[in-house]
Every structure is written in structure tokens, then in C-alpha cells.
XYZ file of C-alpha atoms in Angstrom:
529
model
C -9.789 -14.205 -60.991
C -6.974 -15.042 -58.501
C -5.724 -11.608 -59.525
C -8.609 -9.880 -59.060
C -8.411 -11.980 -55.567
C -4.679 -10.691 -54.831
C -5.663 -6.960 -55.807
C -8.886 -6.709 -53.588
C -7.060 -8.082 -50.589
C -3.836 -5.555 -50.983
C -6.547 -2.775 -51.313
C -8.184 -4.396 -47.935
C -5.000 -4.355 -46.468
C -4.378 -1.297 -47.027
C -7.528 0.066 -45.576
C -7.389 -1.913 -42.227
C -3.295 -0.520 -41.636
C -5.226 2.841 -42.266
C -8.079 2.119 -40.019
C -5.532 0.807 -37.131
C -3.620 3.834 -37.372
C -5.808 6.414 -38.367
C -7.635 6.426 -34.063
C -4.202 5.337 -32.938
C -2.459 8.974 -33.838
C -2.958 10.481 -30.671
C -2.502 6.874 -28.883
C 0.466 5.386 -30.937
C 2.860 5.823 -28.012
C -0.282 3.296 -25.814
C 1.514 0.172 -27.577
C 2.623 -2.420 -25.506
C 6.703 -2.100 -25.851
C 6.495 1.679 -27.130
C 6.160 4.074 -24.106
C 6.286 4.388 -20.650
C 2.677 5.674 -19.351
C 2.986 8.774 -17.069
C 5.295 11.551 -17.043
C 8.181 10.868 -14.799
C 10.945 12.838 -15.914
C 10.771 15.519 -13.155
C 10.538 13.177 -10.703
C 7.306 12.824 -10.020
C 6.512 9.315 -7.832
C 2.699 7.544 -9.473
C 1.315 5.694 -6.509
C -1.372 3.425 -7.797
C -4.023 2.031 -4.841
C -6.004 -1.181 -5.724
C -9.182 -0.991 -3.033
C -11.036 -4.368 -3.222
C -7.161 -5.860 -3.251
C -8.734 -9.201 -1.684
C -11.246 -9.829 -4.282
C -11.921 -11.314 -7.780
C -11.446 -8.259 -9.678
C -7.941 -7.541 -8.547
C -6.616 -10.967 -8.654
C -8.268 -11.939 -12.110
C -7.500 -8.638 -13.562
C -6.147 -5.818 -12.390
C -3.078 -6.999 -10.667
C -2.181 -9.498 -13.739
C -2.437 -5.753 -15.819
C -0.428 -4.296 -13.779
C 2.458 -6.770 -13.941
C 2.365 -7.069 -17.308
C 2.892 -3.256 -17.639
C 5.541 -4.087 -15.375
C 7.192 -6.210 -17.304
C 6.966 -4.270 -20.519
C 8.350 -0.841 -18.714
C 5.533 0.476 -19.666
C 4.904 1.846 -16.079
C 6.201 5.164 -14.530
C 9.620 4.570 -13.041
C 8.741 5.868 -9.736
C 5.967 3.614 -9.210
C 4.424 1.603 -6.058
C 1.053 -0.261 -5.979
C -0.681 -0.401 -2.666
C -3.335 -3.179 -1.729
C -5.734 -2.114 0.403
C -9.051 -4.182 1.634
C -10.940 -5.078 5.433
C -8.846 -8.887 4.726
C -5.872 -9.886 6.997
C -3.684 -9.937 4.385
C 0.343 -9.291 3.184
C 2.089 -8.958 -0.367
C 2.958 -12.294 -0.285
C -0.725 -13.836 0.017
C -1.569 -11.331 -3.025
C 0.672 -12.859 -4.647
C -0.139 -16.337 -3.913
C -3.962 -15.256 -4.891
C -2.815 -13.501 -8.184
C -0.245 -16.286 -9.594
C -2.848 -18.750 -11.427
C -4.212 -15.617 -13.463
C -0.189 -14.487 -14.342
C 0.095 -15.665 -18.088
C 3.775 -14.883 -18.092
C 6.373 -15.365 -15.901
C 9.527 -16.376 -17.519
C 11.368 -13.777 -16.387
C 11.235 -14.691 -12.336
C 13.664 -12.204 -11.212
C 11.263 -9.416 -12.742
C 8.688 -10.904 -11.396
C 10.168 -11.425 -7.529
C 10.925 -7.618 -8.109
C 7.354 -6.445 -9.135
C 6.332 -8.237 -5.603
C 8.899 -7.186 -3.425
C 10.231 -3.971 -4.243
C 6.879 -2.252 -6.215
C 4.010 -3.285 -4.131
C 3.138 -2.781 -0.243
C -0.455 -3.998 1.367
C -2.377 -2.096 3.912
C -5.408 -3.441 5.734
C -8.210 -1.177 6.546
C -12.473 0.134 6.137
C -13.726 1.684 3.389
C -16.154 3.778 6.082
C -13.552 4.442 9.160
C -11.164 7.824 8.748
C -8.972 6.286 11.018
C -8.252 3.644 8.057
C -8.076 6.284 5.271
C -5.690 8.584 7.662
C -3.769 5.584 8.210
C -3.442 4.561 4.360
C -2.675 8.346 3.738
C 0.332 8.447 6.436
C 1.641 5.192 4.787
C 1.281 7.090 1.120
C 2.805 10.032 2.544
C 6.173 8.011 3.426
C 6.351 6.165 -0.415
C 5.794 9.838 -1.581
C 8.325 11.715 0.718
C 10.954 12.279 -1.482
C 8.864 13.279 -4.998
C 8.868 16.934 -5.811
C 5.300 15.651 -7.355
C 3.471 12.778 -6.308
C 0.176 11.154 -7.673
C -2.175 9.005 -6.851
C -4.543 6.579 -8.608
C -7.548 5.122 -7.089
C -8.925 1.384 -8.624
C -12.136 0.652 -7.245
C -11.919 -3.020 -7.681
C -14.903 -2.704 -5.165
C -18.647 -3.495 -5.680
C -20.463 -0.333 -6.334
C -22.426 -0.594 -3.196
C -19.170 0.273 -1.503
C -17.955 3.369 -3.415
C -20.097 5.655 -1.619
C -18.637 4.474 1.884
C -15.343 4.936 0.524
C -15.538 8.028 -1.558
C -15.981 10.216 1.231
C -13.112 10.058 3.523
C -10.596 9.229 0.131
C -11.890 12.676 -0.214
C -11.405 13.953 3.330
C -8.248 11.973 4.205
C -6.211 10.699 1.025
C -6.253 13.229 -2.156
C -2.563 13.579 -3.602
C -0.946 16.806 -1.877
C 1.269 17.801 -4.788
C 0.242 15.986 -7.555
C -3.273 14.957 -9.227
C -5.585 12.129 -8.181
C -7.451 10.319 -10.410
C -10.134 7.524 -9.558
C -11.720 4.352 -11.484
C -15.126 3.264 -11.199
C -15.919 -0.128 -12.484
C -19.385 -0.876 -13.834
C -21.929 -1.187 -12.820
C -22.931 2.240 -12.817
C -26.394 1.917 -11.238
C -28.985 -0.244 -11.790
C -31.393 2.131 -13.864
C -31.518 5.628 -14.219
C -32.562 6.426 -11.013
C -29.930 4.501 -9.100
C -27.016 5.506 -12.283
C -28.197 9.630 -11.069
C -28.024 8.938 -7.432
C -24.568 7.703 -7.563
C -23.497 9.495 -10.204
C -24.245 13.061 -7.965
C -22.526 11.210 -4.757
C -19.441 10.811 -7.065
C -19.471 14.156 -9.037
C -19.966 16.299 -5.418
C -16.522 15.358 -4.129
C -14.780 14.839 -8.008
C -14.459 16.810 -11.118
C -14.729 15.373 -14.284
C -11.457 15.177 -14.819
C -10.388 12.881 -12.381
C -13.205 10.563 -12.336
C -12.380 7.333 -14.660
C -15.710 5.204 -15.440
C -14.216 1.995 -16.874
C -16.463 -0.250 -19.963
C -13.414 -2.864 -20.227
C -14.485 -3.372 -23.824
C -13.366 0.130 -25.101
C -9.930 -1.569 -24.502
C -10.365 -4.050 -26.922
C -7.931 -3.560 -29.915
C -10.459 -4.062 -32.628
C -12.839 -1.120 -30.477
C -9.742 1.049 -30.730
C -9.687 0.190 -34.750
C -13.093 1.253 -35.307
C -13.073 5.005 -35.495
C -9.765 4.722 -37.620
C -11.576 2.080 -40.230
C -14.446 4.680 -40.330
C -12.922 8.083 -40.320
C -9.805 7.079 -42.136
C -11.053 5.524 -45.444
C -13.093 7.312 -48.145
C -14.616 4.292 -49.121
C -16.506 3.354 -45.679
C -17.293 6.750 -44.770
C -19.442 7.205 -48.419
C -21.318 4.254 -47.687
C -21.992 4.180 -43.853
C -26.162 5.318 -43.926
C -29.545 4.455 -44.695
C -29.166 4.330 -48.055
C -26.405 1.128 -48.200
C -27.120 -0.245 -44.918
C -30.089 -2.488 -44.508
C -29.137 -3.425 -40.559
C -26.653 -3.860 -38.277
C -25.408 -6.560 -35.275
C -23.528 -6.081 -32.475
C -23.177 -9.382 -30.509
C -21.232 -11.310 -28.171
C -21.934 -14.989 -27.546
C -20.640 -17.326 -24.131
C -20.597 -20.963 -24.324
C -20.457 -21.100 -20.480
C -22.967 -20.494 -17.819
C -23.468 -18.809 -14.613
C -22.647 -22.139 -12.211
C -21.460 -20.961 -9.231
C -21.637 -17.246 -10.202
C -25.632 -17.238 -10.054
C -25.562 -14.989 -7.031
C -23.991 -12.415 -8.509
C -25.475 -12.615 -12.009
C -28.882 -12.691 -10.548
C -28.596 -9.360 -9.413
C -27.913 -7.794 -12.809
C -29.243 -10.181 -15.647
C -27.480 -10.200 -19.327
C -29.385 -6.672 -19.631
C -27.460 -5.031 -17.100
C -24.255 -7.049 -17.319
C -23.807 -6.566 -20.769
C -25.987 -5.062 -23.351
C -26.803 -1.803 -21.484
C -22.574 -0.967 -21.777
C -20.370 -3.056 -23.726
C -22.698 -3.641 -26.333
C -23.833 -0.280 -26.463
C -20.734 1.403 -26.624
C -19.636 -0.952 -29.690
C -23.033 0.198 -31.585
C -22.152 3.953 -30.203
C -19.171 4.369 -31.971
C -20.286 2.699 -35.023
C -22.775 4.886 -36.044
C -21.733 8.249 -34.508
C -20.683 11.108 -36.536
C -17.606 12.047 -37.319
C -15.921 13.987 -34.002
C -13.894 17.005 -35.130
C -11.378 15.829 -33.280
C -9.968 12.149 -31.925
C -9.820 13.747 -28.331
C -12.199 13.012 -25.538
C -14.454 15.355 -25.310
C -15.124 15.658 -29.131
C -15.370 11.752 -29.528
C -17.747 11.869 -26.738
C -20.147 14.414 -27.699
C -20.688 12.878 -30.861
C -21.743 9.295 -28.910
C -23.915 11.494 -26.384
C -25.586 12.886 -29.528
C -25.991 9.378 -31.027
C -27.716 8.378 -27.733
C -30.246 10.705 -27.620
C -31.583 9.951 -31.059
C -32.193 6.319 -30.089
C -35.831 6.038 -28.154
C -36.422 3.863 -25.273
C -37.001 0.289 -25.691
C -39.722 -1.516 -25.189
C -40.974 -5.152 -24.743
C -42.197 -5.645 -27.776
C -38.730 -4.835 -28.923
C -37.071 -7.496 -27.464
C -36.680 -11.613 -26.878
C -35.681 -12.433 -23.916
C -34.567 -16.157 -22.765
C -32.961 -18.431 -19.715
C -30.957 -21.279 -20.740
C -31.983 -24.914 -19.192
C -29.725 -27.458 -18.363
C -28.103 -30.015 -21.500
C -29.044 -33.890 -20.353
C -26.336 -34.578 -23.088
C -23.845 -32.217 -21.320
C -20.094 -33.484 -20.750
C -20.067 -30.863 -17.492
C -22.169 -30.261 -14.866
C -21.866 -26.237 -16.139
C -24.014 -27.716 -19.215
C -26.105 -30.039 -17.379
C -27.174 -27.129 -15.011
C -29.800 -25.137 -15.765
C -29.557 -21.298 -14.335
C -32.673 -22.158 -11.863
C -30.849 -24.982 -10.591
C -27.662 -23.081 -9.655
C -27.287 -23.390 -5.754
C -26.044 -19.957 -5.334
C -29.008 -18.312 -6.455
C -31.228 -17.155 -3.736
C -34.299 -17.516 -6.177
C -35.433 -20.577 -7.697
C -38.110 -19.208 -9.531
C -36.015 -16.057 -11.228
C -37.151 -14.228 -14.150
C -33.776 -12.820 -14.877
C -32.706 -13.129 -18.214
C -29.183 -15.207 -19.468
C -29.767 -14.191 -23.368
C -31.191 -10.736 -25.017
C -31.870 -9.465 -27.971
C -33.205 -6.421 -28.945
C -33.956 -3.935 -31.866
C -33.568 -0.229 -31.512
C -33.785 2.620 -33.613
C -31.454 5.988 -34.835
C -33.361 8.331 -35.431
C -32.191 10.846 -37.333
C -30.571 11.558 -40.859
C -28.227 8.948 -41.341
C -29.498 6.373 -39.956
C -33.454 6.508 -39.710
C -35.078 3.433 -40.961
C -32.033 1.081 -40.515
C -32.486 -1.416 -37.781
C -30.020 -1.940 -35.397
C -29.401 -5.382 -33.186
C -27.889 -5.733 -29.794
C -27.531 -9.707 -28.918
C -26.159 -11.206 -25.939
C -26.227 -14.631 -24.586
C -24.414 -17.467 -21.793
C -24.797 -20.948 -22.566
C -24.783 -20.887 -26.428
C -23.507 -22.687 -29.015
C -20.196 -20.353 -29.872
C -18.088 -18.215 -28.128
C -16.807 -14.542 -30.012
C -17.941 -10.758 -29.918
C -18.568 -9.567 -33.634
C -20.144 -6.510 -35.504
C -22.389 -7.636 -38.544
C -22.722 -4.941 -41.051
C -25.691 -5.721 -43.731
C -25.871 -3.805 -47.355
C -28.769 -3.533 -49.314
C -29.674 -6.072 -52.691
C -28.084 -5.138 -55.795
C -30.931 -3.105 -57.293
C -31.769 -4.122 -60.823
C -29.629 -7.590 -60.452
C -28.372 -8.494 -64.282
C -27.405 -11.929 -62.818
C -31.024 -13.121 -62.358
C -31.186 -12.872 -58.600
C -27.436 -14.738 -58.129
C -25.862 -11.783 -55.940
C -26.088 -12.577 -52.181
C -26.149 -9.929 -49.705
C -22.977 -8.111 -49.557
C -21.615 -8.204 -45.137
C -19.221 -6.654 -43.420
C -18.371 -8.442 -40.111
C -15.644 -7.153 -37.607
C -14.754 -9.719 -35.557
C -13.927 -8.108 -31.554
C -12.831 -11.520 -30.277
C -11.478 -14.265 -30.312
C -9.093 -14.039 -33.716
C -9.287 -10.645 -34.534
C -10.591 -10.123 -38.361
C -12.473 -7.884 -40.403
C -14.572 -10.071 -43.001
C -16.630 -8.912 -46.177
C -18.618 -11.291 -47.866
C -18.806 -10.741 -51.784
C -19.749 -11.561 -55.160
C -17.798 -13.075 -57.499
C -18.003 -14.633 -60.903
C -17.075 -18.447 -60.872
C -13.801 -19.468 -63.349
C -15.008 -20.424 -66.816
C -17.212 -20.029 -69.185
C -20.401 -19.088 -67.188
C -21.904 -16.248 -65.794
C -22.352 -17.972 -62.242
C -21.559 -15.883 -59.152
C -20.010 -17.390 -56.292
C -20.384 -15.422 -52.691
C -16.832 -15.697 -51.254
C -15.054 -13.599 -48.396
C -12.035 -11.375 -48.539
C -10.180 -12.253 -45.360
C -8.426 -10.013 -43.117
C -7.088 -12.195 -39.583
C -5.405 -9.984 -37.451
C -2.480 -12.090 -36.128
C -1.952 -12.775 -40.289
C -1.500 -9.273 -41.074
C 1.228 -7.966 -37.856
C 2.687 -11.292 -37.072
C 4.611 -11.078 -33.868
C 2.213 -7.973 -32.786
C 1.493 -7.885 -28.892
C -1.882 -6.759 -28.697
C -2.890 -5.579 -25.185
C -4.883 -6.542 -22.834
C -8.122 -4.191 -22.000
C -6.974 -3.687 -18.607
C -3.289 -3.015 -19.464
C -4.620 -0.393 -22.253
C -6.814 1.525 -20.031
C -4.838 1.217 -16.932
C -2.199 3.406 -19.168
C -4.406 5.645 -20.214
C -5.596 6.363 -16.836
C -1.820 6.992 -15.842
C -1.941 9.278 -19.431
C -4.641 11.269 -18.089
C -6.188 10.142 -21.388
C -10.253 9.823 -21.120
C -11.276 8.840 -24.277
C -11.899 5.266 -23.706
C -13.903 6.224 -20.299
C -17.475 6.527 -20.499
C -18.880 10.368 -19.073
C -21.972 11.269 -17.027
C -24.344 12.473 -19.507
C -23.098 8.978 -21.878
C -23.833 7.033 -18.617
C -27.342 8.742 -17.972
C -28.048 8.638 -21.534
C -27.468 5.003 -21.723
C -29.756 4.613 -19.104
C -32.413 6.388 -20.563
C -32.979 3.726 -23.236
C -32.901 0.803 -21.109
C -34.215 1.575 -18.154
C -38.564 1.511 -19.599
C -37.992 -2.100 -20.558
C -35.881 -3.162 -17.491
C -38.728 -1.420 -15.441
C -41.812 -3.188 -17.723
C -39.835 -6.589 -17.212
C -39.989 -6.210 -13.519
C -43.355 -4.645 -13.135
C -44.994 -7.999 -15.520
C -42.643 -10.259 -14.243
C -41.752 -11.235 -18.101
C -40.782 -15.040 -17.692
C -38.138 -15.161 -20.539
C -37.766 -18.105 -23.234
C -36.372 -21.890 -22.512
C -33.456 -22.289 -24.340
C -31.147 -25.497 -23.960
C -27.392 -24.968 -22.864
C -25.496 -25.088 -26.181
C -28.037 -24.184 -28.421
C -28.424 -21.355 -30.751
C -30.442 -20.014 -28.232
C -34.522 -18.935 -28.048
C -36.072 -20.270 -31.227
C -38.261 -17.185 -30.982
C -34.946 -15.160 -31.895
C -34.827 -16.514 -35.490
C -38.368 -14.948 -36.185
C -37.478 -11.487 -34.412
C -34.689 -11.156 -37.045
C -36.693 -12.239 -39.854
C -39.052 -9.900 -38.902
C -37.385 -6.608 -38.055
C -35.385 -6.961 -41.092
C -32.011 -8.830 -40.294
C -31.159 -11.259 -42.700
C -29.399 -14.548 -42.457
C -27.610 -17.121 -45.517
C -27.969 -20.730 -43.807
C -25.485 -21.415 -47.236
C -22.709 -19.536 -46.160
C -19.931 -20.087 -43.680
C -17.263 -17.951 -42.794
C -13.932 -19.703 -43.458
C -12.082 -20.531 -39.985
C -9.154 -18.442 -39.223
């Protein structure tokens, strides 16, 4: 048995090397210590321009990114990074903003370089041309030398500000000799009206081509595995339809709540925030066809054809809940419930901290199999997963002993792929035992530096690689199915479920899954990493 064990597990192996490497061919130089992103050996100067430098965005994220591409030389050699927001600020207050979200800065001299040498701040609008003409002059000077220069735009902004700002970056501060390229973070709109509207304003000054939508979670290194694991193994490929597949998860789970952040959250709800992107770009690319190609375009027609065959959702379709506060809570985040957060402007919101929802694929592969989007704040556990189900044994010789056969991909935290299997107990019996075949991440490439979402995409953006950037017709496709329930929500004013902070979440959520036909084994429990 423990050889059986040992052979399994090198075979696993083997197949999880293949599925990292089999999406990374075109990518393999994106590694963090492999390549410099962007083209500099003629000379050309990268310029990249954080707008929104003064807010959460760029201090949380963007700037930490960008100094840790730093660090790894894994930016263009000619590069500068201008901040630019309305805020009376200077590099060194940046600085001062960004150094609780720096992970690592052992080396100080790098670090005193990235500040003083690499970046520059500018204050101005996002609506005045005498701002943008200003930023372009003070461009124009970092550029002055470069036989080539380009420029990228980060819209750390809100979305209600891109169209103030898109027009005179357009009128005043396109790259001369080089390209421009721009990144748009979600959200994209707030239904498909909204998503069209700004999705024309943007696409009447930009091509395609230079227009970066950013879904962080397309970063993720386990999201980057997925295409190779499916595509690059014979044995998953043979077995990835209706007729193996009795459902499928995709979930991601927060043991904290919105305290403090309600103002913000309000506006979107877990809908919008989450499960209308991340999660549906997870379930996108796990049941898409095979692209004939692992470049952009081809990887993204096949998830624009997956999205049309998946009908709009509906109420019934869904369990909504709001999470109330925890009277046995150690914080006052779990003592709060979301109603009694000060910063939201309603008291009596409807807006919804936990989803989940079943949709439907229809067409050949995949009609008939239920698939699960779940999202929810103040829960009991705190990871982003994919649950794969298989079908029964048929005709079980071991008197109904076999247990469902799972596959679970684990996205975060401790990075794993995870089947859960049959197998006969030692001795003389005929007993099965359901065990797991473990594959933890770190385990496997000990010592591996997996990057960061931001640092990944951020490179690919200086690549002029899209493939990890969601397009129009994805973005109004995506829309399409949400945008009926988000709409019927509104329009009945659906009060979601009570759940408590820490829970599991709704209790109504256990009978949605038993009744659209997801299964669950209170006997088993995945071994800790």
C-alpha cells in the first residue's frame, strides 16, 4: 500500500510540474528573478504613472509591486515612476504612506535608491488640461534623451474618475515615440448598462491594444497553473465533462468584515465585488475549451464563448445573506454586525456580505453539470479553492464503501492541488479507506518565490502581454449573466439571510447545495498543510 502511495504521488507530481509549465511556455521568462519586463536594449526609457498616487490602492498595492520588481531587476533599466493625484504631496510622504505595506526591506540602500533616484511626484486634476500639459512637460524632460520612450498609465483611481481623466491623457499626455498603455481597475460598471457606457467612453479614445482591464486574481500563481494542469495532461483533459463531473465550486471565504470599509462595500455588495469577476474568471477558465493557442486572443475567445453559453441568473438561483454581529467576538470587527458599521450611510441595507449561486453551461460538455460560485466576509475560514466533484462508482463491488472521488485546487492560502480517493485499508479485509494524495505547493519547489498578483501583471503590462486582462466583449458578457438578478434584487428589495460573524454562513446554503446537486462528506477532513 505505501507503494502504491509513493507511485500515485510521483505520477501527481509529475502532472502538476506539467500543469505549471505547460501555460507558463510563453510566460516562463514572467518569474520573479528570471527576466527583466520590457524591452530596453535600444534604449528605450518605460515611464510608469500611478494616478490615484494618494490613495489606498497605490500605497497597499501598487507601489509595494513596484518595488519589489525593483528589487528583483525585474524592471526596465530606464525606468521612472511618477505619482500623480489633486493631494499636496512629495516622494518622501509616498514613501512614508507606502512603508507599513513594504514586506521587504533588507536591502536599505536599494530601497533609498528606488525612492530617490526612480520615482518623482507631480500634483495635479484629473479634469484640468493645464494639469495634464503640465504632467506631460514634466514626462517630456525624464524622456528627453530616449530614442523611444513609453508610457504606462495605472488608474489606481475610482472608476467614477476615469472618464474625467481619460480625456485630456488623451489630448495632452500619449507617449510621442513610443506606445502607451493604460490599466483600468475593476470595477468595470455596475451592470451592463453602466459596464457599456464606460466601456464606449474608454474604447473612443483607446484601441484594444493599449487598454489593460485588471481582475487581480488572474495573477494568482495557481490561476496561471490552471490551463497548464488542463491542457497539458491526457489524463484531466479525458475526464473534464458531463459524463465524470457531477458539479463544480469555485469559492473564496473571509473571516473578516467590512468595519470601517462599509461605505465603500455598500456601494458594490459581495455580488459586484467579487463573484461577478474573480470568481467568474476562475470558473471561466476551468471549463473553457481548449484555445488553439496560449496567446491572448485565442485564450480569450474560448472564455467569451464559455460565457455566452451560461444563461442569466435568477433569484431563485441564488442565497443570499448579511452577517450579524458575534456577542462572543474577541474584536469589535466580530462583534459588529454590517448594519451597525458607522460608515455606512444606510442602516437598513439590503446589500449582500455572502452569495451563492448556481449557474448553468449549456452546451456539449458541460450541460447538466451544476456549477457553484460562493463568496462570503465574516465566515468561519479564510482560503479561495476550486472543488471538482466526480460521479459514484457505477456498479460499486465494495457494497457502497467508495466515497466520492474530489479534486480541490487550492488558490490561497498554501497553494495545493488535493484529490480525495479510495483506497483499500492494510490487511486482510476488503475495507476502503477515502484518503487524499497531497500536493502543497511550497513542498514541491522549496525556496520558489511565487509572485505577487500585482508584480505578475504589472510585468505583463510592461510585456505588452494581455492574456491575464479581461476584454470588452468578456466584460459585457460577464455582465450579461449577472446583471437580471442584481436588477430583481434591487427592484424586490431581497432582504438577504442572518448569518452570525464566524459561522459557516446562511443555514439556508446547506439545503441549496443539497438540492442543486453539490455534495458534501461531514466524515472527511482535508489534512492541514
Amino acid at each position: 500500500m505505501i507503494d502504491l502511495m509513493k507511485v500515485v504521488s510521483a505520477v501527481v507530481l509529475s502532472l502538476f510540474v506539467v500543469a505549471k509549465c505547460g501555460f507558463a511556455v510563453p510566460l516562463e521568462s514572467n518569474v520573479v528573478g528570471g527576466h527583466r519586463f520590457g524591452n530596453d536594449d535600444d534604449g528605450s526609457v518605460y515611464t510608469i504613472i500611478v494616478l490615484g498616487a494618494s490613495g489606498d490602492l497605490g500605497k497597499k498595492l501598487v507601489y509595494p509591486a513596484l518595488w519589489t520588481l525593483f528589487r528583483e531587476n525585474l524592471l526596465p533599466k530606464n525606468v521612472h515612476i511618477v505619482g500623480y493625484a489633486r493631494s499636496d504631496l512629495s516622494v518622501e510622504k509616498i514613501r512614508k504612506n507606502v512603508d507599513p505595506y513594504v514586506v521587504d526591506k533588507t536591502d536599505g540602500k536599494k530601497y533609498d535608491q528606488f525612492w530617490s533616484v526612480v520615482n518623482r511626484y507631480v500634483r495635479g486634476g484629473y479634469d484640468a488640461d493645464d494639469d495634464w500639459i503640465k504632467l506631460d512637460a514634466q514626462l517630456k524632460e525624464l524622456e528627453k534623451s530616449a530614442p523611444k520612450a513609453n508610457r504606462l498609465y495605472y488608474m489606481a483611481l475610482p472608476s467614477t474618475v476615469y472618464q474625467q481623466a481619460i480625456v485630456p491623457l488623451k489630448a495632452h499626455a500619449m507617449a510621442k515615440s513610443g506606445w502607451t498603455r493604460i490599466v483600468f481597475e475593476k470595477p468595470f460598471g455596475e451592470d451592463s448598462e453602466t459596464s457599456d457606457i464606460l466601456s464606449a467612453q474608454i474604447e473612443k479614445l483607446f484601441t484594444e491594444d493599449q487598454i489593460y482591464r485588471m481582475d487581480h486574481f488572474l495573477g494568482k500563481e495557481v490561476v496561471q497553473m490552471l490551463l497548464g494542469f488542463r491542457f497539458g495532461n491526457t489524463l484531466f483533459e479525458s475526464i473534464w465533462d458531463r459524463e465524470h463531473i457531477s458539479a463544480v465550486l469555485v469559492e473564496l471565504k473571509e473571516d473578516f468584515g467590512t468595519l470601517g470599509r462599509g461605505g465603500y462595500f455598500d456601494k458594490a455588495g459581495i455580488i459586484r465585488d467579487v463573484i461577478q469577476n474573480h470568481l467568474l474568471q476562475v470558473l471561466t477558465i476551468i471549463a473553457m475549451e481548449k484555445p488553439r493557442t496560449t496567446n491572448a486572443d485565442d485564450i480569450r475567445n474560448e472564455k467569451v464563448k464559455l460565457l455566452k453559453a451560461i444563461p442569466a441568473i435568477k433569484l431563485e438561483d441564488a442565497i443570499l445573506g448579511q452577517y450579524v454581529g458575534n456577542p462572543n467576538g474577541t474584536t469589535d470587527d466580530e462583534r459588529t454586525g454590517y448594519l451597525e458599521d458607522k460608515t455606512l450611510k444606510d442602516q437598513n441595507s439590503i446589500t449582500s456580505t455572502y452569495g451563492l449561486m448556481s449557474l448553468n453551461v449549456e452546451n456539449d460538455r458541460w450541460r447538466g453539470v451544476p456549477f457553484f460560485l460562493r463568496c462570503g466576509k465574516a465566515i468561519n475560514d479564510h482560503r479561495a479553492e476550486i472543488r471538482i466533484q466526480f460521479k459514484k462508482v457505477a456498479d460499486d463491488i465494495f457494497h457502497g464503501q467508495s466515497k466520492m472521488n474530489e479534486l480541490v485546487i487550492r488558490l490561497y492560502p498554501d497553494e495545493a492541488i488535493r484529490f480525495h480517493v479510495n483506497l483499500k485499508q492494510p490487511g486482510f479485509n476488503d475495507t476502503l479507506h477515502p484518503t487524499q494524495l497531497n500536493l502543497v505547493y511550497n513542498d514541491k519547489f522549496p525556496g520558489a518565490q511565487i509572485p505577487e498578483s500585482y508584480e505578475r501583471l504589472i510585468g505583463e503590462v510592461l510585456d505588452g502581454s494581455q492574456v491575464n486582462f479581461v476584454r470588452s466583449d468578456e466584460l459585457s458578457e460577464a455582465w450579461r449573466i449577472f446583471t437580471p438578478l442584481l436588477h430583481q434584487i434591487e427592484k424586490q428589495h431581497q432582504k438577504p439571510y442572518s448569518y452570525v460573524f464566524g459561522s459557516r454562513g446562511p443555514s439556508e446554503a446547506d439545503h441549496f447545495f443539497v438540492s442543486h446537486g453539490f455534495e458534501s462528506d461531514p466524515d472527511f477532513t482535508w489534512d492541514k498543510p
